[in-house]
Amino acid sequence: MICVTVYAREERVKISLSYAIERALEKNRSVIQSKNSIDVSRLNLQSTRADFDFKITPSAGAGITNGDEDISVGVSLTKRLSQGVDFSFSPGVGKGEDNYAGRVGLSLDIPLFKGRGELVNMAPVRGAEYSLRSARRALHRTRTNIIIQTVTLFYTIVEYQKKVELNTFLADRFKNHTALAKLKSDIGLASPLDVYRAEIKVKDTEADLADAMEALQNEKNELKSILSFSQDRKIELEKVSVKMETVDVDVHMAEKIALENSIDMRDSRDAFGEIQRFSKIARHNLLPDLKLRLDYSRAGASDVFEDAFSLNDDSWKVFLTSSTDFARTREKLSYRQSLIDIESSKIDLEDTKDQVKKNVRSQIDTLAKAEERILIRKEQIHQATGKKALAQIKFDNDMADNFDLIEAETELHRAKLNLLNAHIDYIIGTYRLREIMGTLLAYNEKN
């Protein structure tokens, strides 16, 4: 028995540039992974904040002490304050061989120097917040990169589609030249060289057409991968304008916007603030480790279970504890190193500023050169059009062979492709400039 599996044919999808960008930002696997990293960082932040929540810890025990039965149950309520104070409330009851015992305990651990204040006690929370902000910036960077990739692929496909179209036209055109050259050769109006020339041009154009079609399919497959489409899915691009819309940008204003919004600047500024926070903690750690502990308990015992909670026996104590190393060599070295880290971070921040400014100026220069190339390509098309018209007239009047006409048509074809390429380079360049300036995609601090 032969089993035949029939696969449903997926519909062809027509894609506009705006739809491609929207789908890439939603479905791209790299974007999804970056979002997952944010979720992990958010959970880590919640975990560190949970250290300051009220904690209720039940306890129970049963055993034998000196041959006597010993059973106890209780609960402990603890709370750590952001200033470093640890609070504990512990009621409990136990049963011995002959009586019941109740107890309520209250304790406070108060750091007097080292360990006091939100700076050090909230350090894990602040570190987790920094990690979350870093993950959000990583997502933003991934999203902007995906937009650039999508736009570049979209217009590259447009370019290859135009190459396929023009090469198809030229292949048909050169086939007509071949047929005409053969006809003229048969009646003695053309030489075999004219036929060979036309045939060679046909093969060259067909080879260019095959290369363009292969490149077109490869770019479409890459776009499908970025958009998370199945490779079996057929896609078709909606027409998009490739005409240049000149961007008039003041360099100094662009630099100012970039320094304010660039994701690299956000990274550097936040990293500098984090280094400063570490330095403050290192300076705090130079303080002596001295804690005040207050303990109070009230207990009672009775043969009757209910009377065990009379709690008529008070006990309290106050004492200081310290484990300070008088030399504190490690702490001093850590603080000195933190000061060096601040200076290094300042240099990194200045380097980032210079790099952002340089990238802005470089991209604006790239756009200006692209404008110049567009004007040159337009002039080349004008010249190639004139050359083709003249070659056509001379060929029609038997004043020249097909060499000049074939070359003129080839040059005109090449000039049109070059102009298209220049337009696309300019369009993509505007997207890159917006990416550098940090205006390509609004930064969301609450992703």
Tab-separated table of C-alpha atoms in Angstrom, residues 12-343:
chain	number	residue	atom	x	y	z
A	12	ARG	CA	0.717	34.000	-1.279
A	13	VAL	CA	1.200	36.917	1.103
A	14	LYS	CA	1.375	40.445	-0.213
A	15	ILE	CA	3.690	42.498	1.956
A	16	SER	CA	3.970	46.244	2.310
A	17	LEU	CA	6.971	47.855	3.939
A	18	SER	CA	4.929	48.995	6.948
A	19	TYR	CA	3.472	45.498	7.393
A	20	ALA	CA	6.923	43.930	7.143
A	21	ILE	CA	8.273	46.220	9.871
A	22	GLU	CA	5.241	45.648	12.088
A	23	ARG	CA	5.421	41.866	11.750
A	24	ALA	CA	9.195	41.803	12.289
A	25	LEU	CA	8.833	43.726	15.551
A	26	GLU	CA	6.190	41.276	16.735
A	27	LYS	CA	7.226	37.882	15.357
A	28	ASN	CA	10.989	37.984	14.893
A	29	ARG	CA	12.683	35.355	17.033
A	30	SER	CA	15.482	37.654	18.197
A	31	VAL	CA	12.894	40.166	19.407
A	32	ILE	CA	10.994	37.431	21.250
A	33	GLN	CA	14.193	36.238	22.932
A	34	SER	CA	14.972	39.802	24.039
A	35	LYS	CA	11.473	40.080	25.496
A	36	ASN	CA	12.075	36.832	27.379
A	37	SER	CA	15.257	38.327	28.827
A	38	ILE	CA	13.191	41.252	30.117
A	39	ASP	CA	10.761	38.831	31.776
A	40	VAL	CA	13.684	37.051	33.469
A	41	SER	CA	15.107	40.376	34.700
A	42	ARG	CA	11.690	41.425	35.961
A	43	LEU	CA	11.302	38.174	37.918
A	44	ASN	CA	14.778	38.647	39.366
A	45	LEU	CA	13.794	42.147	40.506
A	46	GLN	CA	10.664	40.802	42.168
A	47	SER	CA	12.801	38.172	43.897
A	48	THR	CA	15.187	40.759	45.367
A	49	ARG	CA	12.306	42.950	46.522
A	50	ALA	CA	10.772	39.913	48.217
A	51	ASP	CA	13.670	39.972	50.706
A	52	PHE	CA	11.958	42.989	52.316
A	53	ASP	CA	8.509	41.410	52.539
A	54	PHE	CA	6.971	40.146	55.776
A	55	LYS	CA	7.891	36.496	56.184
A	56	ILE	CA	5.820	34.061	58.205
A	57	THR	CA	7.697	30.877	59.048
A	58	PRO	CA	5.902	28.145	61.003
A	59	SER	CA	7.959	25.709	63.054
A	60	ALA	CA	7.232	22.421	64.775
A	61	GLY	CA	9.257	19.768	66.556
A	62	ALA	CA	8.722	16.516	68.367
A	63	GLY	CA	11.251	14.335	70.174
A	64	ILE	CA	12.523	12.984	73.462
A	65	THR	CA	14.678	14.892	75.916
A	66	ASN	CA	16.248	12.858	78.755
A	67	GLY	CA	13.626	10.227	78.185
A	68	ASP	CA	10.760	12.733	78.384
A	69	GLU	CA	8.414	13.620	75.563
A	70	ASP	CA	9.099	17.082	74.040
A	71	ILE	CA	6.724	18.719	71.533
A	72	SER	CA	6.753	22.353	70.366
A	73	VAL	CA	5.002	24.495	67.753
A	74	GLY	CA	5.416	28.145	66.901
A	75	VAL	CA	5.597	30.757	64.204
A	76	SER	CA	8.137	33.431	63.363
A	77	LEU	CA	7.240	36.760	61.784
A	78	THR	CA	10.256	38.570	60.359
A	79	LYS	CA	10.719	41.783	58.433
A	80	ARG	CA	13.836	43.419	57.045
A	81	LEU	CA	13.586	47.184	56.647
A	82	SER	CA	15.289	49.115	53.875
A	83	GLN	CA	17.402	50.907	56.514
A	84	GLY	CA	18.944	47.580	57.552
A	85	VAL	CA	16.928	46.921	60.705
A	86	ASP	CA	15.877	43.278	61.178
A	87	PHE	CA	12.673	42.725	63.151
A	88	SER	CA	11.458	39.380	64.487
A	89	PHE	CA	8.342	38.346	66.455
A	90	SER	CA	8.196	34.693	67.556
A	91	PRO	CA	5.252	33.284	69.567
A	92	GLY	CA	5.291	29.562	70.384
A	93	VAL	CA	4.101	26.828	72.753
A	94	GLY	CA	5.645	23.561	73.885
A	95	LYS	CA	4.608	20.457	75.827
A	96	GLY	CA	6.937	18.599	78.132
A	97	GLU	CA	6.357	15.504	80.253
A	98	ASP	CA	4.581	17.357	83.070
A	99	ASN	CA	3.613	20.832	81.856
A	100	TYR	CA	2.962	23.260	79.033
A	101	ALA	CA	5.190	26.254	78.259
A	102	GLY	CA	4.360	29.359	76.250
A	103	ARG	CA	6.720	32.008	74.962
A	104	VAL	CA	6.651	35.236	72.965
A	105	GLY	CA	9.914	36.693	71.687
A	106	LEU	CA	10.710	40.043	70.121
A	107	SER	CA	14.102	41.037	68.708
A	108	LEU	CA	15.630	43.934	66.811
A	109	ASP	CA	18.998	44.019	65.051
A	110	ILE	CA	20.038	47.602	64.332
A	111	PRO	CA	23.246	48.420	62.414
A	112	LEU	CA	24.829	51.579	63.799
A	113	PHE	CA	27.418	52.244	61.094
A	114	LYS	CA	28.193	49.721	58.386
A	115	GLY	CA	25.031	48.191	56.928
A	116	ARG	CA	22.795	51.108	57.821
A	117	GLY	CA	20.784	52.958	55.161
A	118	GLU	CA	19.069	52.227	51.853
A	119	LEU	CA	22.293	52.620	49.858
A	120	VAL	CA	23.687	49.255	50.978
A	121	ASN	CA	20.549	47.391	51.982
A	122	MET	CA	18.715	48.119	48.746
A	123	ALA	CA	21.838	47.418	46.648
A	124	PRO	CA	20.548	44.056	45.315
A	125	VAL	CA	17.276	45.731	44.320
A	126	ARG	CA	19.072	48.608	42.600
A	127	GLY	CA	21.318	46.097	40.807
A	128	ALA	CA	18.284	44.149	39.606
A	129	GLU	CA	16.663	47.394	38.437
A	130	TYR	CA	19.807	48.196	36.454
A	131	SER	CA	19.732	44.727	34.873
A	132	LEU	CA	16.100	45.269	33.904
A	133	ARG	CA	16.909	48.630	32.318
A	134	SER	CA	19.806	47.017	30.441
A	135	ALA	CA	17.497	44.277	29.165
A	136	ARG	CA	15.002	46.899	27.976
A	137	ARG	CA	17.744	48.747	26.130
A	138	ALA	CA	18.916	45.447	24.615
A	139	LEU	CA	15.372	44.855	23.364
A	140	HIS	CA	15.251	48.358	21.897
A	141	ARG	CA	18.592	47.807	20.158
A	142	THR	CA	17.372	44.466	18.789
A	143	ARG	CA	14.160	46.052	17.515
A	144	THR	CA	15.958	48.903	15.756
A	145	ASN	CA	18.418	46.448	14.188
A	146	ILE	CA	15.510	44.346	12.964
A	147	ILE	CA	13.876	47.418	11.411
A	148	ILE	CA	17.100	48.255	9.545
A	149	GLN	CA	17.470	44.654	8.370
A	150	THR	CA	13.852	44.533	7.234
A	151	VAL	CA	14.046	47.818	5.347
A	152	THR	CA	17.363	46.847	3.734
A	153	LEU	CA	16.028	43.462	2.627
A	154	PHE	CA	12.777	44.957	1.376
A	155	TYR	CA	14.525	47.473	-0.867
A	156	THR	CA	17.154	44.934	-1.924
A	157	ILE	CA	14.342	42.712	-3.146
A	158	VAL	CA	12.876	45.687	-5.003
A	159	GLU	CA	16.279	46.246	-6.623
A	160	TYR	CA	16.638	42.605	-7.701
A	161	GLN	CA	13.082	42.582	-9.028
A	162	LYS	CA	14.023	45.533	-11.204
A	163	LYS	CA	17.191	43.724	-12.319
A	164	VAL	CA	15.121	40.686	-13.306
A	165	GLU	CA	12.709	42.920	-15.180
A	166	LEU	CA	15.402	44.831	-17.069
A	167	ASN	CA	17.461	41.725	-17.854
A	168	THR	CA	14.347	39.994	-19.166
A	169	PHE	CA	13.674	42.993	-21.396
A	170	LEU	CA	17.283	43.088	-22.608
A	171	ALA	CA	17.361	39.349	-23.272
A	172	ASP	CA	14.304	39.681	-25.535
A	173	ARG	CA	15.792	42.785	-27.117
A	174	PHE	CA	19.097	41.071	-27.915
A	175	LYS	CA	17.280	38.025	-29.274
A	176	ASN	CA	15.584	40.367	-31.728
A	177	HIS	CA	19.010	41.757	-32.614
A	178	THR	CA	20.229	38.204	-33.229
A	179	ALA	CA	17.291	37.365	-35.489
A	180	LEU	CA	17.696	40.615	-37.406
A	181	ALA	CA	21.470	40.102	-37.753
A	182	LYS	CA	20.908	36.599	-39.144
A	183	LEU	CA	18.351	37.911	-41.620
A	184	LYS	CA	20.699	40.662	-42.783
A	185	SER	CA	23.607	38.209	-42.938
A	186	ASP	CA	21.624	35.935	-45.266
A	187	ILE	CA	21.164	38.773	-47.749
A	188	GLY	CA	24.654	40.176	-47.345
A	189	LEU	CA	23.783	43.289	-45.327
A	190	ALA	CA	25.534	42.096	-42.155
A	191	SER	CA	28.564	40.058	-41.297
A	192	PRO	CA	28.700	36.842	-39.229
A	193	LEU	CA	30.457	38.945	-36.588
A	194	ASP	CA	27.232	40.888	-36.089
A	195	VAL	CA	25.391	37.629	-35.453
A	196	TYR	CA	28.012	36.354	-33.005
A	197	ARG	CA	28.032	39.689	-31.196
A	198	ALA	CA	24.269	39.591	-30.683
A	199	GLU	CA	24.277	35.931	-29.632
A	200	ILE	CA	27.050	36.527	-27.077
A	201	LYS	CA	25.100	39.451	-25.645
A	202	VAL	CA	22.008	37.246	-25.347
A	203	LYS	CA	23.940	34.650	-23.346
A	204	ASP	CA	25.544	37.308	-21.132
A	205	THR	CA	22.161	38.827	-20.388
A	206	GLU	CA	20.580	35.430	-19.714
A	207	ALA	CA	23.411	34.654	-17.278
A	208	ASP	CA	22.827	38.018	-15.525
A	209	LEU	CA	19.115	37.228	-15.437
A	210	ALA	CA	19.741	33.823	-13.823
A	211	ASP	CA	22.031	35.394	-11.215
A	212	ALA	CA	19.463	38.106	-10.468
A	213	MET	CA	16.663	35.558	-10.086
A	214	GLU	CA	18.764	33.431	-7.733
A	215	ALA	CA	19.741	36.468	-5.645
A	216	LEU	CA	16.106	37.604	-5.586
A	217	GLN	CA	14.941	34.261	-4.212
A	218	ASN	CA	17.708	34.225	-1.604
A	219	GLU	CA	16.754	37.711	-0.390
A	220	LYS	CA	13.088	36.718	-0.240
A	221	ASN	CA	13.988	33.660	1.835
A	222	GLU	CA	16.001	35.865	4.197
A	223	LEU	CA	13.070	38.260	4.545
A	224	LYS	CA	10.735	35.341	5.290
A	225	SER	CA	13.136	34.216	8.007
A	226	ILE	CA	13.195	37.661	9.627
A	227	LEU	CA	9.395	37.864	9.467
A	228	SER	CA	9.083	34.299	10.828
A	229	PHE	CA	7.226	33.045	7.769
A	230	SER	CA	7.518	29.453	6.621
A	231	GLN	CA	10.059	29.057	3.808
A	232	ASP	CA	7.265	27.415	1.788
A	233	ARG	CA	5.192	30.579	1.978
A	234	LYS	CA	5.111	32.629	-1.221
A	235	ILE	CA	5.521	36.351	-0.677
A	236	GLU	CA	4.975	39.286	-2.958
A	237	LEU	CA	6.049	42.833	-2.234
A	238	GLU	CA	3.709	45.750	-2.709
A	239	LYS	CA	5.045	48.545	-4.851
A	240	VAL	CA	7.067	51.065	-2.925
A	241	SER	CA	8.398	54.416	-4.035
A	242	VAL	CA	12.138	54.604	-4.564
A	243	LYS	CA	12.201	58.286	-5.358
A	244	MET	CA	14.514	60.333	-3.209
A	245	GLU	CA	13.009	62.620	-0.594
A	246	THR	CA	15.871	64.843	0.429
A	247	VAL	CA	16.473	65.034	4.168
A	248	ASP	CA	17.680	68.451	5.282
A	249	VAL	CA	19.403	67.976	8.634
A	250	ASP	CA	21.408	70.484	10.642
A	251	VAL	CA	24.506	68.684	11.897
A	252	HIS	CA	24.569	70.346	15.318
A	253	MET	CA	20.866	69.753	15.906
A	254	ALA	CA	21.250	66.115	14.830
A	255	GLU	CA	24.138	65.698	17.274
A	256	LYS	CA	22.092	67.195	20.095
A	257	ILE	CA	19.166	64.858	19.390
A	258	ALA	CA	21.499	61.857	19.175
A	259	LEU	CA	23.212	62.659	22.471
A	260	GLU	CA	19.815	62.837	24.127
A	261	ASN	CA	18.165	59.788	22.538
A	262	SER	CA	20.878	57.442	21.299
A	263	ILE	CA	20.640	54.010	22.911
A	264	ASP	CA	24.437	53.972	23.225
A	265	MET	CA	24.288	57.193	25.241
A	266	ARG	CA	21.542	55.749	27.436
A	267	ASP	CA	23.771	52.739	28.074
A	268	SER	CA	26.807	54.844	28.938
A	269	ARG	CA	24.938	57.267	31.202
A	270	ASP	CA	23.285	54.431	33.108
A	271	ALA	CA	26.562	52.517	33.412
A	272	PHE	CA	28.262	55.657	34.775
A	273	GLY	CA	25.525	56.045	37.386
A	274	GLU	CA	25.910	52.396	38.363
A	275	ILE	CA	29.671	52.777	38.815
A	276	GLN	CA	29.056	55.803	41.038
A	277	ARG	CA	26.619	53.761	43.125
A	278	PHE	CA	29.216	51.007	43.572
A	279	SER	CA	31.754	53.604	44.705
A	280	LYS	CA	29.365	54.982	47.330
A	281	ILE	CA	28.814	51.452	48.655
A	282	ALA	CA	32.577	50.869	48.750
A	283	ARG	CA	33.013	54.070	50.750
A	284	HIS	CA	30.239	53.035	53.120
A	285	ASN	CA	31.967	49.700	53.696
A	286	LEU	CA	34.871	51.583	55.289
A	287	LEU	CA	32.665	52.165	58.347
A	288	PRO	CA	33.050	49.875	61.376
A	289	ASP	CA	30.672	46.936	61.623
A	290	LEU	CA	28.806	47.614	64.894
A	291	LYS	CA	25.283	46.390	65.608
A	292	LEU	CA	22.868	46.926	68.467
A	293	ARG	CA	20.716	43.922	69.354
A	294	LEU	CA	17.579	44.155	71.508
A	295	ASP	CA	15.936	40.961	72.728
A	296	TYR	CA	12.769	40.707	74.811
A	297	SER	CA	10.806	37.608	75.727
A	298	ARG	CA	7.848	36.791	77.930
A	299	ALA	CA	7.259	33.205	78.962
A	300	GLY	CA	5.017	31.134	81.162
A	301	ALA	CA	4.472	27.503	82.200
A	302	SER	CA	1.575	25.548	83.731
A	303	ASP	CA	0.130	22.122	84.134
A	304	VAL	CA	-2.972	23.424	82.344
A	305	PHE	CA	-2.668	24.264	78.665
A	306	GLU	CA	-4.713	27.488	78.888
A	307	ASP	CA	-2.566	28.865	81.738
A	308	ALA	CA	0.620	28.380	79.734
A	309	PHE	CA	-0.194	31.687	77.999
A	310	SER	CA	-0.254	33.755	81.181
A	311	LEU	CA	3.317	34.766	80.260
A	312	ASN	CA	4.382	36.158	83.615
A	313	ASP	CA	8.130	35.719	83.250
A	314	ASP	CA	9.934	38.635	81.527
A	315	SER	CA	13.432	38.569	80.096
A	316	TRP	CA	15.323	41.179	78.101
A	317	LYS	CA	18.842	42.024	77.033
A	318	VAL	CA	20.692	44.710	75.133
A	319	PHE	CA	24.136	44.154	73.683
A	320	LEU	CA	26.535	45.348	70.997
A	321	THR	CA	28.221	43.084	68.471
A	322	SER	CA	31.104	43.856	66.164
A	323	SER	CA	33.273	41.927	63.738
A	324	THR	CA	35.277	44.823	62.318
A	325	ASP	CA	38.747	44.346	60.941
A	326	PHE	CA	40.616	47.387	62.268
A	327	ALA	CA	42.908	47.600	59.237
A	328	ARG	CA	40.063	47.165	56.712
A	329	THR	CA	42.688	46.772	53.985
A	330	ARG	CA	40.385	45.005	51.529
A	331	GLU	CA	37.660	47.630	51.953
A	332	LYS	CA	40.091	50.506	51.437
A	333	LEU	CA	41.524	48.926	48.314
A	334	SER	CA	38.014	48.316	46.967
A	335	TYR	CA	37.120	51.956	47.510
A	336	ARG	CA	40.275	53.174	45.777
A	337	GLN	CA	39.555	50.858	42.870
A	338	SER	CA	36.007	52.215	42.656
A	339	LEU	CA	37.391	55.738	42.253
A	340	ILE	CA	39.528	54.522	39.368
A	341	ASP	CA	36.451	52.824	37.863
A	342	ILE	CA	34.610	56.164	38.009
A	343	GLU	CA	37.395	57.883	36.075
